[in-house]
Amino acid sequence: MTITVTQIDSEYASTGVDVYVQGVKLGQIGRGGFVSIEVPYTDQCEIVAECGVYRKKMIVGGDSNILVKWVLNPPDMVLERKRA
């Protein structure tokens, strides 16, 4: 299974979001950045994104392309699947 996590490039984006897959730090992504990993021998994965006081978690099955977005009202970080 291939997991890709991308942060949307916007004026509200963070300069550093830490991304973890199955509890292991995959890397840190800035505005417009991404990280990707191939996870063998599993049908589900836990993805966690952290930035300051914000922490979001998502469980995915199969190949996934996840977007990290920032919203203003209320201020929050959001994880969502990228639409085709």
PDB file of C-alpha atoms in Angstrom:
ATOM      1  CA  MET A   1       0.000   0.000   0.000  1.00  0.00           C
ATOM      2  CA  THR A   2       1.315   3.455  -0.915  1.00  0.00           C
ATOM      3  CA  ILE A   3       0.580   6.390   1.398  1.00  0.00           C
ATOM      4  CA  THR A   4       1.222   9.981   0.267  1.00  0.00           C
ATOM      5  CA  VAL A   5       0.565  12.985   2.524  1.00  0.00           C
ATOM      6  CA  THR A   6       0.605  16.463   0.951  1.00  0.00           C
ATOM      7  CA  GLN A   7       0.134  19.878   2.562  1.00  0.00           C
ATOM      8  CA  ILE A   8      -1.852  22.339   0.463  1.00  0.00           C
ATOM      9  CA  ASP A   9       0.238  25.377  -0.532  1.00  0.00           C
ATOM     10  CA  SER A  10      -1.696  28.348   0.842  1.00  0.00           C
ATOM     11  CA  GLU A  11      -1.018  31.439   2.900  1.00  0.00           C
ATOM     12  CA  TYR A  12      -2.425  29.605   5.945  1.00  0.00           C
ATOM     13  CA  ALA A  13      -0.227  26.514   5.539  1.00  0.00           C
ATOM     14  CA  SER A  14       2.363  25.606   8.134  1.00  0.00           C
ATOM     15  CA  THR A  15       6.092  25.622   7.539  1.00  0.00           C
ATOM     16  CA  GLY A  16       6.347  22.273   9.340  1.00  0.00           C
ATOM     17  CA  VAL A  17       3.793  19.506   9.827  1.00  0.00           C
ATOM     18  CA  ASP A  18       5.178  16.250  11.274  1.00  0.00           C
ATOM     19  CA  VAL A  19       3.738  13.130   9.641  1.00  0.00           C
ATOM     20  CA  TYR A  20       3.676   9.683  11.277  1.00  0.00           C
ATOM     21  CA  VAL A  21       2.629   6.382   9.716  1.00  0.00           C
ATOM     22  CA  GLN A  22       2.008   3.451  12.075  1.00  0.00           C
ATOM     23  CA  GLY A  23       3.674   5.464  14.879  1.00  0.00           C
ATOM     24  CA  VAL A  24       6.936   6.051  12.970  1.00  0.00           C
ATOM     25  CA  LYS A  25       7.857   9.592  11.910  1.00  0.00           C
ATOM     26  CA  LEU A  26       7.863   9.725   8.132  1.00  0.00           C
ATOM     27  CA  GLY A  27       9.046  13.310   7.879  1.00  0.00           C
ATOM     28  CA  GLN A  28       8.087  16.952   8.073  1.00  0.00           C
ATOM     29  CA  ILE A  29       6.285  18.781   5.283  1.00  0.00           C
ATOM     30  CA  GLY A  30       6.094  22.494   4.586  1.00  0.00           C
ATOM     31  CA  ARG A  31       3.841  24.493   2.275  1.00  0.00           C
ATOM     32  CA  GLY A  32       3.175  22.453  -0.848  1.00  0.00           C
ATOM     33  CA  GLY A  33       5.406  19.643   0.425  1.00  0.00           C
ATOM     34  CA  PHE A  34       4.704  15.937   0.579  1.00  0.00           C
ATOM     35  CA  VAL A  35       6.016  12.660   1.956  1.00  0.00           C
ATOM     36  CA  SER A  36       5.326   9.168   0.677  1.00  0.00           C
ATOM     37  CA  ILE A  37       5.893   5.631   1.897  1.00  0.00           C
ATOM     38  CA  GLU A  38       5.223   2.078   0.766  1.00  0.00           C
ATOM     39  CA  VAL A  39       3.759   0.037   3.633  1.00  0.00           C
ATOM     40  CA  PRO A  40       3.913  -3.721   2.926  1.00  0.00           C
ATOM     41  CA  TYR A  41       1.927  -6.542   4.495  1.00  0.00           C
ATOM     42  CA  THR A  42      -1.034  -4.582   5.860  1.00  0.00           C
ATOM     43  CA  ASP A  43      -4.519  -3.618   4.780  1.00  0.00           C
ATOM     44  CA  GLN A  44      -4.914  -0.634   7.155  1.00  0.00           C
ATOM     45  CA  CYS A  45      -2.627   2.171   8.293  1.00  0.00           C
ATOM     46  CA  GLU A  46      -2.844   4.914  10.907  1.00  0.00           C
ATOM     47  CA  ILE A  47      -1.684   8.337   9.716  1.00  0.00           C
ATOM     48  CA  VAL A  48      -1.060  11.128  12.230  1.00  0.00           C
ATOM     49  CA  ALA A  49      -0.260  14.766  11.398  1.00  0.00           C
ATOM     50  CA  GLU A  50       1.004  17.108  14.143  1.00  0.00           C
ATOM     51  CA  CYS A  51       1.756  20.814  14.153  1.00  0.00           C
ATOM     52  CA  GLY A  52       1.978  22.713  17.430  1.00  0.00           C
ATOM     53  CA  VAL A  53      -1.249  22.125  19.366  1.00  0.00           C
ATOM     54  CA  TYR A  54      -2.938  20.506  16.348  1.00  0.00           C
ATOM     55  CA  ARG A  55      -3.007  16.706  16.018  1.00  0.00           C
ATOM     56  CA  LYS A  56      -5.159  14.800  13.542  1.00  0.00           C
ATOM     57  CA  LYS A  57      -5.425  11.055  12.953  1.00  0.00           C
ATOM     58  CA  MET A  58      -6.844   9.046  10.069  1.00  0.00           C
ATOM     59  CA  ILE A  59      -7.115   5.301   9.430  1.00  0.00           C
ATOM     60  CA  VAL A  60      -6.795   4.362   5.750  1.00  0.00           C
ATOM     61  CA  GLY A  61      -7.067   1.126   3.808  1.00  0.00           C
ATOM     62  CA  GLY A  62      -5.338   0.643   0.476  1.00  0.00           C
ATOM     63  CA  ASP A  63      -3.376   3.215  -1.495  1.00  0.00           C
ATOM     64  CA  SER A  64      -4.157   6.690  -0.161  1.00  0.00           C
ATOM     65  CA  ASN A  65      -3.361  10.269  -1.075  1.00  0.00           C
ATOM     66  CA  ILE A  66      -4.085  12.446   1.976  1.00  0.00           C
ATOM     67  CA  LEU A  67      -4.245  16.258   2.036  1.00  0.00           C
ATOM     68  CA  VAL A  68      -3.381  18.431   5.048  1.00  0.00           C
ATOM     69  CA  LYS A  69      -5.511  21.587   4.911  1.00  0.00           C
ATOM     70  CA  TRP A  70      -5.927  24.555   7.239  1.00  0.00           C
ATOM     71  CA  VAL A  71      -9.239  26.253   7.972  1.00  0.00           C
ATOM     72  CA  LEU A  72      -9.773  29.590   9.704  1.00  0.00           C
ATOM     73  CA  ASN A  73     -13.165  29.380  11.342  1.00  0.00           C
ATOM     74  CA  PRO A  74     -12.593  27.792  13.766  1.00  0.00           C
ATOM     75  CA  PRO A  75      -8.800  27.562  13.354  1.00  0.00           C
ATOM     76  CA  ASP A  76      -7.962  23.925  12.723  1.00  0.00           C
ATOM     77  CA  MET A  77      -5.923  21.453  10.713  1.00  0.00           C
ATOM     78  CA  VAL A  78      -7.918  18.975   8.591  1.00  0.00           C
ATOM     79  CA  LEU A  79      -6.932  15.655   6.981  1.00  0.00           C
ATOM     80  CA  GLU A  80      -8.932  14.535   3.969  1.00  0.00           C
ATOM     81  CA  ARG A  81      -8.570  12.120   1.082  1.00  0.00           C
ATOM     82  CA  LYS A  82      -7.573  13.738  -2.186  1.00  0.00           C
ATOM     83  CA  ARG A  83     -10.344  13.475  -4.743  1.00  0.00           C
ATOM     84  CA  ALA A  84      -9.489  12.080  -8.157  1.00  0.00           C
TER      85      ALA A  84
END
